């Protein structure tokens, strides 16, 4: 698999513990690399769609992350808000694991959410 199709190397999978998030910048986009309760790794836009707050600082439960500012929750697979006050989804980016290397492709928004705010 070429670097072009994998995206950018952002971290080692061992850098992220279960129910933990890591904030990275990819081409100036803030992205949260999140390991959910089951150990799966996701990449979502790191900015809450309700307010300009970093999601990577929020709590992770199951396959959702909660914004610490106003309590909005987002599904890590779909980016869809699960809890108000947010009603717009956050972008979900393609993640590729190559061994323990985690690659994220910010040009591949898998849920179709807008990245114009990034």
PDB file of N, CA and C in Angstrom, residues 10 22-26 29-33 42-47 56 93 104 106 118:
ATOM      1  N   UNK A  10       0.457   9.232  11.828  1.00  0.00           N
ATOM      2  CA  UNK A  10       0.141  10.155  12.922  1.00  0.00           C
ATOM      3  C   UNK A  10       0.653   9.690  14.280  1.00  0.00           C
ATOM      4  N   UNK A  22      -5.948  11.293  21.311  1.00  0.00           N
ATOM      5  CA  UNK A  22      -4.722  12.029  21.046  1.00  0.00           C
ATOM      6  C   UNK A  22      -5.038  13.076  19.982  1.00  0.00           C
ATOM      7  N   UNK A  23      -4.704  14.325  20.254  1.00  0.00           N
ATOM      8  CA  UNK A  23      -4.934  15.395  19.274  1.00  0.00           C
ATOM      9  C   UNK A  23      -3.712  15.528  18.388  1.00  0.00           C
ATOM     10  N   UNK A  24      -3.932  15.537  17.066  1.00  0.00           N
ATOM     11  CA  UNK A  24      -2.855  15.740  16.093  1.00  0.00           C
ATOM     12  C   UNK A  24      -3.320  16.769  15.074  1.00  0.00           C
ATOM     13  N   UNK A  25      -2.357  17.380  14.402  1.00  0.00           N
ATOM     14  CA  UNK A  25      -2.659  18.269  13.284  1.00  0.00           C
ATOM     15  C   UNK A  25      -2.188  17.587  12.011  1.00  0.00           C
ATOM     16  N   UNK A  26      -3.080  17.484  11.034  1.00  0.00           N
ATOM     17  CA  UNK A  26      -2.741  16.920   9.734  1.00  0.00           C
ATOM     18  C   UNK A  26      -3.103  17.967   8.695  1.00  0.00           C
ATOM     19  N   UNK A  29      -5.332  20.546   9.932  1.00  0.00           N
ATOM     20  CA  UNK A  29      -6.631  20.115  10.434  1.00  0.00           C
ATOM     21  C   UNK A  29      -6.436  19.496  11.817  1.00  0.00           C
ATOM     22  N   UNK A  30      -7.187  19.933  12.819  1.00  0.00           N
ATOM     23  CA  UNK A  30      -7.130  19.260  14.120  1.00  0.00           C
ATOM     24  C   UNK A  30      -7.928  17.957  14.052  1.00  0.00           C
ATOM     25  N   UNK A  31      -7.269  16.855  14.375  1.00  0.00           N
ATOM     26  CA  UNK A  31      -7.881  15.532  14.301  1.00  0.00           C
ATOM     27  C   UNK A  31      -7.693  14.841  15.645  1.00  0.00           C
ATOM     28  N   UNK A  32      -8.749  14.180  16.115  1.00  0.00           N
ATOM     29  CA  UNK A  32      -8.664  13.374  17.331  1.00  0.00           C
ATOM     30  C   UNK A  32      -8.503  11.917  16.915  1.00  0.00           C
ATOM     31  N   UNK A  33      -7.409  11.299  17.353  1.00  0.00           N
ATOM     32  CA  UNK A  33      -7.198   9.877  17.153  1.00  0.00           C
ATOM     33  C   UNK A  33      -7.687   9.220  18.442  1.00  0.00           C
ATOM     34  N   UNK A  42     -10.132   5.225  15.874  1.00  0.00           N
ATOM     35  CA  UNK A  42     -10.930   6.085  14.997  1.00  0.00           C
ATOM     36  C   UNK A  42     -10.224   7.420  14.839  1.00  0.00           C
ATOM     37  N   UNK A  43     -10.553   8.127  13.752  1.00  0.00           N
ATOM     38  CA  UNK A  43     -10.056   9.490  13.545  1.00  0.00           C
ATOM     39  C   UNK A  43     -11.246  10.378  13.203  1.00  0.00           C
ATOM     40  N   UNK A  44     -11.449  11.410  14.023  1.00  0.00           N
ATOM     41  CA  UNK A  44     -12.564  12.336  13.807  1.00  0.00           C
ATOM     42  C   UNK A  44     -12.035  13.762  13.882  1.00  0.00           C
ATOM     43  N   UNK A  45     -12.798  14.692  13.329  1.00  0.00           N
ATOM     44  CA  UNK A  45     -12.470  16.093  13.505  1.00  0.00           C
ATOM     45  C   UNK A  45     -12.437  16.420  14.981  1.00  0.00           C
ATOM     46  N   UNK A  46     -11.411  17.125  15.424  1.00  0.00           N
ATOM     47  CA  UNK A  46     -11.220  17.353  16.854  1.00  0.00           C
ATOM     48  C   UNK A  46     -12.003  18.539  17.401  1.00  0.00           C
ATOM     49  N   UNK A  47     -12.793  19.180  16.572  1.00  0.00           N
ATOM     50  CA  UNK A  47     -13.536  20.350  17.034  1.00  0.00           C
ATOM     51  C   UNK A  47     -15.024  20.034  17.101  1.00  0.00           C
ATOM     52  N   UNK A  56     -10.824  15.872  21.764  1.00  0.00           N
ATOM     53  CA  UNK A  56      -9.842  14.923  22.289  1.00  0.00           C
ATOM     54  C   UNK A  56      -9.658  15.049  23.799  1.00  0.00           C
ATOM     55  N   UNK A  93     -12.537  10.445   9.477  1.00  0.00           N
ATOM     56  CA  UNK A  93     -11.512  10.231   8.461  1.00  0.00           C
ATOM     57  C   UNK A  93     -11.103   8.767   8.376  1.00  0.00           C
ATOM     58  N   UNK A 104      -3.730   8.345   8.870  1.00  0.00           N
ATOM     59  CA  UNK A 104      -5.030   8.983   8.700  1.00  0.00           C
ATOM     60  C   UNK A 104      -5.007   9.780   7.406  1.00  0.00           C
ATOM     61  N   UNK A 106      -6.877  12.657   5.685  1.00  0.00           N
ATOM     62  CA  UNK A 106      -7.862  13.732   5.864  1.00  0.00           C
ATOM     63  C   UNK A 106      -8.538  14.115   4.548  1.00  0.00           C
ATOM     64  N   UNK A 118     -12.404  23.594   9.434  1.00  0.00           N
ATOM     65  CA  UNK A 118     -11.087  23.175   9.922  1.00  0.00           C
ATOM     66  C   UNK A 118     -10.039  23.934   9.213  1.00  0.00           C
TER      67      UNK A 118
END
